[in-house]
Short mmCIF file of C-alpha atoms in Angstrom, two decimals:
data_model
loop_
_atom_site.label_atom_id
_atom_site.label_comp_id
_atom_site.label_asym_id
_atom_site.label_seq_id
_atom_site.Cartn_x
_atom_site.Cartn_y
_atom_site.Cartn_z
CA MET A 1 -12.61 -11.58 0.28
CA MET A 2 -10.38 -12.75 -2.59
CA MET A 3 -10.61 -11.32 -5.56
CA ARG A 4 -8.74 -12.31 -8.98
CA ASP A 5 -7.45 -11.27 -12.48
CA GLY A 6 -7.23 -13.84 -14.74
CA SER A 7 -5.10 -14.93 -17.56
CA ASP A 8 -5.52 -18.26 -18.46
CA GLY A 9 -3.65 -21.01 -20.56
CA GLU A 10 -1.07 -21.35 -21.63
CA ALA A 11 1.89 -18.59 -22.33
CA THR A 12 5.37 -19.09 -24.59
CA THR A 13 8.11 -15.83 -24.26
CA GLY A 14 11.42 -15.95 -26.22
CA LYS A 15 13.82 -14.01 -23.90
CA GLY A 16 14.89 -10.05 -25.04
CA THR A 17 18.18 -8.79 -22.21
CA SER A 18 20.10 -11.65 -23.18
CA SER A 19 23.04 -11.84 -25.27
CA ALA A 20 22.48 -15.13 -25.16
CA ALA A 21 19.97 -16.65 -28.48
CA PRO A 22 16.82 -16.08 -27.63
CA ARG A 23 15.27 -18.74 -25.63
CA HIS A 24 11.47 -19.75 -25.03
CA ARG A 25 9.68 -22.09 -22.25
CA ARG A 26 6.18 -23.09 -21.26
CA VAL A 27 4.44 -21.84 -18.87
CA ARG A 28 1.42 -22.20 -16.72
CA ARG A 29 -1.04 -20.51 -16.04
CA LEU A 30 0.27 -16.25 -14.62
CA SER A 31 -1.24 -15.56 -11.41
CA LEU A 32 -1.44 -12.01 -10.47
CA PHE A 33 -2.74 -11.81 -6.93
CA GLN A 34 -2.90 -16.07 -8.68
CA ALA A 35 -6.03 -18.22 -7.61
CA ARG A 36 -9.21 -15.64 -6.63
CA TRP A 37 -7.74 -12.47 -6.57
CA LEU A 38 -6.05 -12.17 -10.22
CA HIS A 39 -6.24 -15.22 -11.25
CA VAL A 40 -3.54 -14.71 -13.58
CA SER A 41 -1.38 -17.15 -14.98
CA ALA A 42 2.32 -18.03 -14.15
CA LEU A 43 3.34 -15.20 -16.48
CA ILE A 44 0.60 -12.16 -17.95
CA PRO A 45 -3.23 -12.10 -16.54
CA ALA A 46 -5.50 -12.66 -19.51
CA ALA A 47 -9.44 -12.69 -17.34
CA LEU A 48 -9.73 -10.62 -14.20
CA LEU A 49 -12.25 -11.97 -11.83
CA ALA A 50 -14.31 -12.96 -8.30
CA ALA A 51 -13.62 -15.38 -5.83
CA CYS A 52 -15.39 -15.09 -1.99
CA GLY A 53 -17.18 -17.50 -2.87
CA GLY A 54 -17.03 -17.89 -6.51
CA GLY A 55 -16.29 -17.51 -10.05
CA GLY A 56 -15.91 -19.62 -12.95
CA GLU A 57 -12.83 -19.53 -14.56
CA GLY A 58 -11.80 -16.72 -17.36
CA ALA A 59 -11.16 -17.50 -21.04
CA SER A 60 -8.63 -18.72 -22.24
CA GLY A 61 -6.28 -16.46 -24.46
CA THR A 62 -3.69 -17.22 -27.18
CA VAL A 63 -0.48 -15.91 -26.15
CA VAL A 64 2.37 -15.22 -29.01
CA VAL A 65 5.98 -15.53 -29.46
CA VAL A 66 7.38 -12.18 -29.74
CA PRO A 67 10.34 -12.25 -31.67
CA GLY A 68 13.36 -12.04 -28.79
CA PRO A 69 17.00 -10.04 -29.94
CA SER A 70 19.77 -10.65 -32.18
CA SER A 71 23.36 -12.09 -30.19
CA SER A 72 24.07 -8.90 -29.29
CA GLY A 73 20.68 -6.95 -27.37
CA THR A 74 19.76 -5.27 -29.89
CA SER A 75 16.30 -5.29 -30.81
CA PRO A 76 14.66 -8.35 -33.35
CA THR A 77 15.64 -7.17 -37.02
CA PRO A 78 12.50 -6.27 -39.01
CA THR A 79 11.41 -7.97 -41.83
CA PRO A 80 12.87 -6.68 -45.51
CA SER A 81 11.01 -4.04 -47.28
CA SER A 82 11.91 -1.49 -50.07
CA THR A 83 12.18 1.16 -48.05
CA SER A 84 14.62 2.47 -45.41
CA PRO A 85 15.09 -0.09 -42.59
CA LEU A 86 13.54 0.24 -39.63
CA THR A 87 15.15 1.69 -36.63
CA ALA A 88 15.66 0.16 -33.30
CA GLN A 89 13.31 2.70 -32.11
CA GLN A 90 10.34 2.18 -34.91
CA ILE A 91 11.13 -1.78 -33.77
CA GLU A 92 9.95 -0.83 -30.38
CA ASP A 93 7.41 1.39 -31.05
CA GLN A 94 6.22 -1.16 -33.87
CA GLN A 95 6.44 -3.58 -30.61
CA SER A 96 4.76 -1.89 -28.78
CA ASN A 97 0.38 -2.19 -29.29
CA SER A 98 -0.67 -1.45 -26.74
CA ALA A 99 0.88 2.17 -27.12
CA ALA A 100 0.14 2.69 -30.75
CA ALA A 101 -3.67 1.51 -30.41
CA ALA A 102 -4.19 3.71 -28.52
CA ASN A 103 -2.62 6.32 -30.79
CA ALA A 104 0.19 7.16 -28.39
CA ASP A 105 2.58 8.66 -30.68
CA ALA A 106 0.70 12.13 -30.43
CA ALA A 107 1.48 12.73 -26.86
CA TYR A 108 4.82 11.82 -27.55
CA LEU A 109 5.15 15.04 -30.24
CA ALA A 110 3.83 17.33 -27.93
CA GLY A 111 6.29 16.10 -25.34
CA ALA A 112 4.50 13.87 -23.17
CA THR A 113 5.62 10.50 -21.72
CA GLY A 114 4.79 10.97 -18.42
CA ARG A 115 7.16 12.52 -16.58
CA GLY A 116 6.75 13.31 -13.62
CA VAL A 117 3.44 11.59 -13.01
CA LYS A 118 2.76 8.89 -9.94
CA ILE A 119 0.58 5.69 -11.56
CA ALA A 120 0.06 3.50 -8.46
CA ILE A 121 0.55 -0.43 -9.61
CA ILE A 122 -2.11 -2.39 -7.15
CA ASP A 123 -0.81 -5.90 -7.59
CA THR A 124 1.85 -8.53 -6.95
CA GLY A 125 4.63 -6.51 -7.27
CA ILE A 126 8.00 -5.55 -9.33
CA THR A 127 10.83 -6.62 -10.12
CA PRO A 128 13.07 -3.92 -9.36
CA GLY A 129 16.35 -4.51 -11.29
CA LEU A 130 14.63 -4.59 -14.87
CA THR A 131 15.60 -1.56 -17.24
CA GLU A 132 12.73 -0.95 -18.34
CA PHE A 133 11.84 0.86 -14.32
CA SER A 134 15.34 1.55 -13.70
CA SER A 135 15.22 4.63 -11.94
CA ARG A 136 12.10 5.52 -11.25
CA ILE A 137 10.69 2.97 -9.59
CA ASP A 138 9.32 5.02 -5.84
CA PRO A 139 10.74 4.66 -2.43
CA ALA A 140 6.93 4.48 -1.94
CA SER A 141 6.62 1.17 -3.10
CA ALA A 142 5.62 -1.54 -0.29
CA ASP A 143 4.25 -4.24 -0.06
CA MET A 144 1.10 -4.29 2.10
CA ALA A 145 1.59 -7.14 4.07
CA GLY A 146 5.45 -5.36 4.96
CA THR A 147 7.60 -9.01 4.79
CA ARG A 148 8.42 -9.43 1.40
CA GLY A 149 10.45 -5.66 0.15
CA LEU A 150 10.08 -5.18 -3.80
CA THR A 151 9.97 -8.29 -5.36
CA ASP A 152 7.30 -10.13 -7.65
CA PRO A 153 7.18 -13.89 -7.52
CA SER A 154 3.64 -14.50 -9.80
CA GLY A 155 4.84 -12.20 -12.43
CA HIS A 156 2.14 -9.95 -12.66
CA GLY A 157 2.29 -7.17 -11.52
CA THR A 158 5.61 -6.39 -13.70
CA LEU A 159 3.66 -6.92 -16.12
CA MET A 160 0.65 -4.37 -15.73
CA ALA A 161 3.56 -2.45 -15.07
CA SER A 162 5.34 -2.78 -19.33
CA VAL A 163 1.80 -1.65 -20.88
CA ALA A 164 1.75 1.14 -18.40
CA LEU A 165 5.23 2.59 -18.56
CA ALA A 166 8.25 0.20 -19.19
CA ALA A 167 10.49 2.83 -20.78
CA ARG A 168 11.16 3.41 -24.66
CA ASP A 169 14.97 2.73 -24.80
CA SER A 170 14.91 1.31 -28.00
CA ARG A 171 14.46 -1.93 -27.12
CA GLY A 172 12.31 -4.65 -26.42
CA MET A 173 9.39 -2.62 -25.63
CA HIS A 174 7.13 0.72 -24.12
CA GLY A 175 4.86 1.50 -22.38
CA VAL A 176 1.60 4.09 -22.89
CA ALA A 177 3.16 6.36 -20.37
CA PRO A 178 6.82 5.95 -20.83
CA GLU A 179 8.55 8.28 -18.50
CA ALA A 180 6.00 7.91 -15.20
CA THR A 181 7.15 7.19 -12.38
CA LEU A 182 5.69 3.25 -10.34
CA VAL A 183 4.67 3.15 -7.09
CA SER A 184 4.10 -1.02 -6.87
CA LEU A 185 2.22 -1.54 -3.98
CA ASN A 186 1.49 -5.54 -4.23
CA ALA A 187 -1.25 -6.92 -2.34
CA SER A 188 -1.10 -9.97 -2.82
CA ASN A 189 -1.39 -12.13 0.74
CA PRO A 190 1.57 -13.74 1.94
CA ALA A 191 -0.62 -15.18 4.37
CA THR A 192 -3.03 -17.02 1.42
CA CYS A 193 -0.55 -18.00 -0.96
CA ARG A 194 -0.36 -21.68 -2.83
CA SER A 195 3.18 -21.70 -3.80
CA ALA A 196 5.53 -18.72 -4.50
CA ASP A 197 3.68 -17.55 -7.29
CA ASP A 198 -0.09 -17.91 -6.18
CA CYS A 199 -1.30 -15.70 -3.80
CA PRO A 200 -4.45 -14.77 -3.63
CA ALA A 201 -5.36 -10.94 -2.82
CA SER A 202 -6.90 -9.94 0.51
CA ALA A 203 -9.48 -6.63 0.18
CA GLU A 204 -8.01 -5.36 3.39
CA LEU A 205 -4.78 -5.36 0.94
CA LEU A 206 -6.09 -3.62 -1.55
CA ILE A 207 -7.68 -0.66 1.09
CA ARG A 208 -4.18 -0.67 2.28
CA ALA A 209 -2.88 -0.18 -0.85
CA ILE A 210 -4.90 2.44 -1.60
CA ASP A 211 -4.24 4.73 1.12
CA ALA A 212 -0.32 4.29 0.51
CA ALA A 213 -1.06 5.01 -2.91
CA ILE A 214 -3.77 8.43 -1.16
CA ASP A 215 -0.57 8.99 0.90
CA ALA A 216 2.08 8.77 -2.37
CA LYS A 217 0.17 11.47 -4.31
CA VAL A 218 0.02 9.76 -7.25
CA ARG A 219 -2.27 10.70 -9.72
CA VAL A 220 -3.81 7.68 -10.76
CA ILE A 221 -4.61 4.05 -9.76
CA ASN A 222 -4.08 1.00 -11.19
CA ILE A 223 -6.74 -1.83 -10.78
CA SER A 224 -5.95 -5.08 -13.22
CA ALA A 225 -7.70 -7.55 -11.50
CA THR A 226 -12.11 -7.64 -10.42
CA THR A 227 -14.10 -9.65 -7.91
CA ASP A 228 -17.74 -10.45 -8.05
CA VAL A 229 -18.46 -8.90 -5.04
CA THR A 230 -17.96 -5.45 -2.86
CA HIS A 231 -18.20 -4.04 0.44
CA GLU A 232 -18.34 -0.84 1.86
CA THR A 233 -15.09 -0.93 3.27
CA LEU A 234 -13.54 -1.22 -0.18
CA ILE A 235 -15.47 1.32 -1.62
CA ALA A 236 -14.97 3.81 0.75
CA ALA A 237 -11.29 3.77 -0.16
CA VAL A 238 -11.91 4.57 -3.48
CA ARG A 239 -13.35 7.41 -2.41
CA ARG A 240 -11.69 8.64 -0.15
CA ALA A 241 -8.89 8.42 -3.48
CA ALA A 242 -11.53 9.91 -5.05
CA ALA A 243 -11.89 12.87 -2.71
CA ALA A 244 -8.04 13.31 -2.96
CA GLY A 245 -7.78 13.86 -6.67
CA ILE A 246 -6.77 10.71 -7.24
CA VAL A 247 -8.76 8.55 -10.80
CA THR A 248 -9.13 4.94 -10.38
CA VAL A 249 -8.89 2.79 -13.66
CA ILE A 250 -10.50 -0.92 -12.95
CA SER A 251 -10.34 -3.75 -15.02
CA ALA A 252 -14.28 -5.39 -16.48
CA GLY A 253 -13.36 -9.27 -16.08
CA ASN A 254 -12.95 -11.45 -18.34
CA ASN A 255 -15.78 -12.96 -19.90
CA ASP A 256 -16.69 -14.05 -16.15
CA GLY A 257 -19.33 -13.85 -13.92
CA ASP A 258 -22.66 -11.94 -16.30
CA ALA A 259 -19.74 -11.03 -18.98
CA ARG A 260 -23.29 -8.42 -20.61
CA GLN A 261 -21.58 -5.96 -17.79
CA PRO A 262 -18.70 -5.74 -15.80
CA LEU A 263 -17.54 -7.51 -12.73
CA LEU A 264 -19.84 -5.90 -9.41
CA LEU A 265 -15.89 -4.38 -7.96
CA SER A 266 -15.67 -2.19 -10.78
CA ARG A 267 -19.57 -0.95 -11.56
CA SER A 268 -19.55 -0.24 -7.76
CA PHE A 269 -16.28 1.73 -7.60
CA ALA A 270 -17.25 3.30 -10.69
CA GLU A 271 -21.05 4.18 -9.67
CA ALA A 272 -19.42 5.24 -6.37
CA ALA A 273 -17.69 8.11 -7.02
CA PRO A 274 -19.01 8.56 -10.32
CA GLY A 275 -16.57 10.73 -12.35
CA TRP A 276 -13.36 10.10 -11.39
CA VAL A 277 -13.01 5.99 -11.53
CA ILE A 278 -12.91 3.99 -15.18
CA ILE A 279 -13.89 0.80 -15.91
CA ALA A 280 -11.51 -0.55 -18.66
CA GLY A 281 -13.00 -3.00 -21.18
CA GLY A 282 -10.58 -4.11 -24.70
CA HIS A 283 -10.54 -4.78 -27.53
CA ASP A 284 -8.82 -6.52 -30.32
CA MET A 285 -5.90 -4.97 -33.11
CA SER A 286 -8.22 -4.65 -35.81
CA GLY A 287 -11.80 -2.78 -33.70
CA ALA A 288 -13.65 -5.51 -32.62
CA PHE A 289 -14.54 -6.01 -30.00
CA ASP A 290 -12.79 -8.51 -27.10
CA TYR A 291 -16.46 -10.54 -26.77
CA GLN A 292 -14.54 -13.44 -25.69
CA LEU A 293 -12.62 -12.49 -22.78
CA ALA A 294 -14.30 -8.66 -22.02
CA ASN A 295 -17.10 -8.01 -19.57
CA ARG A 296 -19.15 -6.27 -21.69
CA ALA A 297 -20.38 -1.93 -20.53
CA GLY A 298 -23.80 -3.28 -19.46
CA GLY A 299 -26.82 -0.99 -19.16
CA SER A 300 -26.53 -0.25 -14.94
CA PRO A 301 -25.04 3.87 -14.66
CA ALA A 302 -21.80 2.18 -14.38
CA ALA A 303 -21.77 1.79 -18.04
CA ALA A 304 -21.18 5.10 -18.57
CA TRP A 305 -17.58 5.55 -17.33
CA TYR A 306 -16.88 2.47 -19.35
CA LEU A 307 -14.02 2.42 -21.47
CA THR A 308 -11.23 -0.08 -23.95
CA ALA A 309 -7.77 -0.14 -24.57
CA LEU A 310 -6.39 -3.03 -26.59
CA SER A 311 -6.79 -6.89 -24.85
CA ARG A 312 -5.87 -9.06 -27.67
CA ASP A 313 -2.32 -10.28 -27.76
CA VAL A 314 -0.75 -7.02 -26.11
CA VAL A 315 3.11 -6.96 -25.44
CA MET A 316 4.47 -6.70 -22.42
CA THR A 317 8.26 -7.45 -20.92
CA ASP A 318 7.85 -9.91 -17.94
CA ARG A 319 9.60 -10.16 -14.72
CA ASN A 320 12.53 -11.77 -16.43
CA GLY A 321 12.73 -9.15 -19.13
CA SER A 322 11.30 -11.27 -21.78
CA LEU A 323 8.31 -9.75 -23.87
CA VAL A 324 5.60 -11.59 -24.42
CA ARG A 325 2.38 -11.56 -25.59
CA TYR A 326 -1.06 -12.21 -23.97
CA SER A 327 -5.06 -11.33 -23.52
CA GLY A 328 -7.11 -10.11 -21.29
CA THR A 329 -9.03 -6.16 -19.40
CA SER A 330 -5.43 -5.82 -17.13
CA PRO A 331 -3.24 -5.03 -19.82
CA ALA A 332 -6.24 -2.39 -21.08
CA ALA A 333 -6.56 -1.16 -18.00
CA ALA A 334 -2.82 -0.51 -17.16
CA ALA A 335 -3.12 1.66 -20.84
CA ILE A 336 -5.57 3.38 -19.76
CA SER A 337 -3.80 4.45 -16.70
CA GLY A 338 -0.60 5.93 -18.95
CA ALA A 339 -3.00 7.55 -20.71
CA VAL A 340 -4.86 9.09 -17.87
CA ALA A 341 -0.52 10.22 -16.44
CA LEU A 342 0.11 11.54 -20.53
CA VAL A 343 -2.39 13.90 -19.75
CA ALA A 344 -1.92 14.69 -16.08
CA GLN A 345 1.70 15.21 -17.96
CA ALA A 346 0.48 17.42 -20.42
CA ARG A 347 -1.66 19.80 -18.46
CA PRO A 348 -0.94 19.71 -14.70
CA ASN A 349 -3.48 21.59 -13.52
CA LEU A 350 -6.67 19.57 -14.44
CA THR A 351 -8.89 17.56 -12.49
CA GLY A 352 -8.46 14.07 -12.59
CA ALA A 353 -12.81 14.40 -13.63
CA GLN A 354 -11.87 16.35 -15.79
CA ILE A 355 -8.71 14.12 -17.24
CA VAL A 356 -11.36 11.09 -17.20
CA THR A 357 -14.60 13.48 -18.82
CA LEU A 358 -11.14 13.97 -21.24
CA LEU A 359 -10.16 10.23 -22.68
CA LEU A 360 -13.81 8.92 -22.44
CA ALA A 361 -15.30 12.39 -24.91
CA ASN A 362 -12.96 11.82 -26.83
CA ALA A 363 -12.92 7.94 -27.29
CA THR A 364 -12.94 6.58 -30.77
CA ASP A 365 -17.35 5.08 -31.44
CA ALA A 366 -17.37 1.71 -31.76
CA GLY A 367 -20.13 -0.87 -32.09
CA THR A 368 -23.98 1.05 -32.19
CA PRO A 369 -23.57 4.91 -33.03
CA GLY A 370 -23.08 6.03 -29.78
CA PRO A 371 -22.35 4.13 -25.99
CA ASP A 372 -23.89 1.62 -25.84
CA ASN A 373 -24.07 -1.15 -23.88
CA VAL A 374 -21.04 -3.29 -25.56
CA PHE A 375 -18.45 -0.70 -26.53
CA GLY A 376 -19.53 1.93 -23.61
CA LYS A 377 -18.12 4.73 -24.13
CA GLY A 378 -15.77 3.36 -27.14
CA ILE A 379 -11.87 2.98 -27.82
CA LEU A 380 -9.37 5.33 -26.55
CA ASN A 381 -7.67 7.47 -28.50
CA ILE A 382 -4.94 9.75 -27.03
CA ALA A 383 -4.61 11.59 -30.46
CA ALA A 384 -8.18 12.84 -30.19
CA ILE A 385 -7.25 13.48 -26.87
CA PHE A 386 -4.29 15.77 -27.46
CA THR A 387 -6.04 17.25 -30.11
CA ALA A 388 -9.14 18.27 -27.06
CA LEU A 389 -6.65 19.49 -24.66
CA PRO A 390 -8.22 22.75 -23.61
CA PRO A 391 -4.91 25.43 -23.30
CA ALA A 392 -2.06 25.23 -21.89
CA GLY A 393 -1.58 27.17 -18.62
#
């Protein structure tokens, strides 16, 4: 069995770290666990979905160029206004639209950045030399196939890591938990590669990665992919993670299968470890449900653990250090994983299940009043979560 995520469509990127003038290039489909695991586009994901005998393509997402740095390597100059010029940090904060949409500033003002908290990104690997992750890639990071070291030929893993935890350093963009520690676990399968950036992931490697995350003592596992097939061995793996106190965040899917509900793997995870798994759906910057890309909450028991985060034109850092925008429930999952890390740092004595409860209970209601079959519990709201935190100690 294989899975896929999926960002379909074409992406235009602008170099975000070079001292030269920004360059743009057209990218074909980004492959996460490209092909079937996480069908990403050669650089950015947008649709998560299924394989093992089928599953259609995810809906195409529009990619918008993000302004690159000036020739001095600093952040792009903001649009002039009547107020004082923006600082480099303010510019970075504005560009970090995933964190902004989730109201992550409230956590930073409270001193929470994710420092000391491990996030496992089970994906296509990581580009280790980027400054966004300097000194924060845990030694437990590994290639589950055992042959490639730390690398990310697809680029999807690096993109997801940037949304979850890219550094808040007054350059480019930052992740939701900008000082969290990354455990990068590459579950793409080299035995099934069709090209360097097109390697589906196997269920066996996904299970191996979940167990490696348990051994690394992470607080949250991010799986920016899903499929419309499940199996007891996969379900047993997520139960082991829950028993170890780990929260798992998995994408709902990108308008795939029966888009009125999350794909089967996501539902099976949530129902197998109730209270320990969050299914990530998507909304746009206006707060409207991203129906063109995201599978809805649905009416199954799994809807009780469905939460939306920004999934439309999300700013990310790619494997070359460029800023790009793309759409899908892949980055929505990464943002929610970052939020888990913020709470885990702020209140280290909380269990994973208590953190999940805080995220879901303090979501911003959207759609039909109360939980519904579109938004599920609503929209991720870190400011409301931090207001509701129990006293420290």
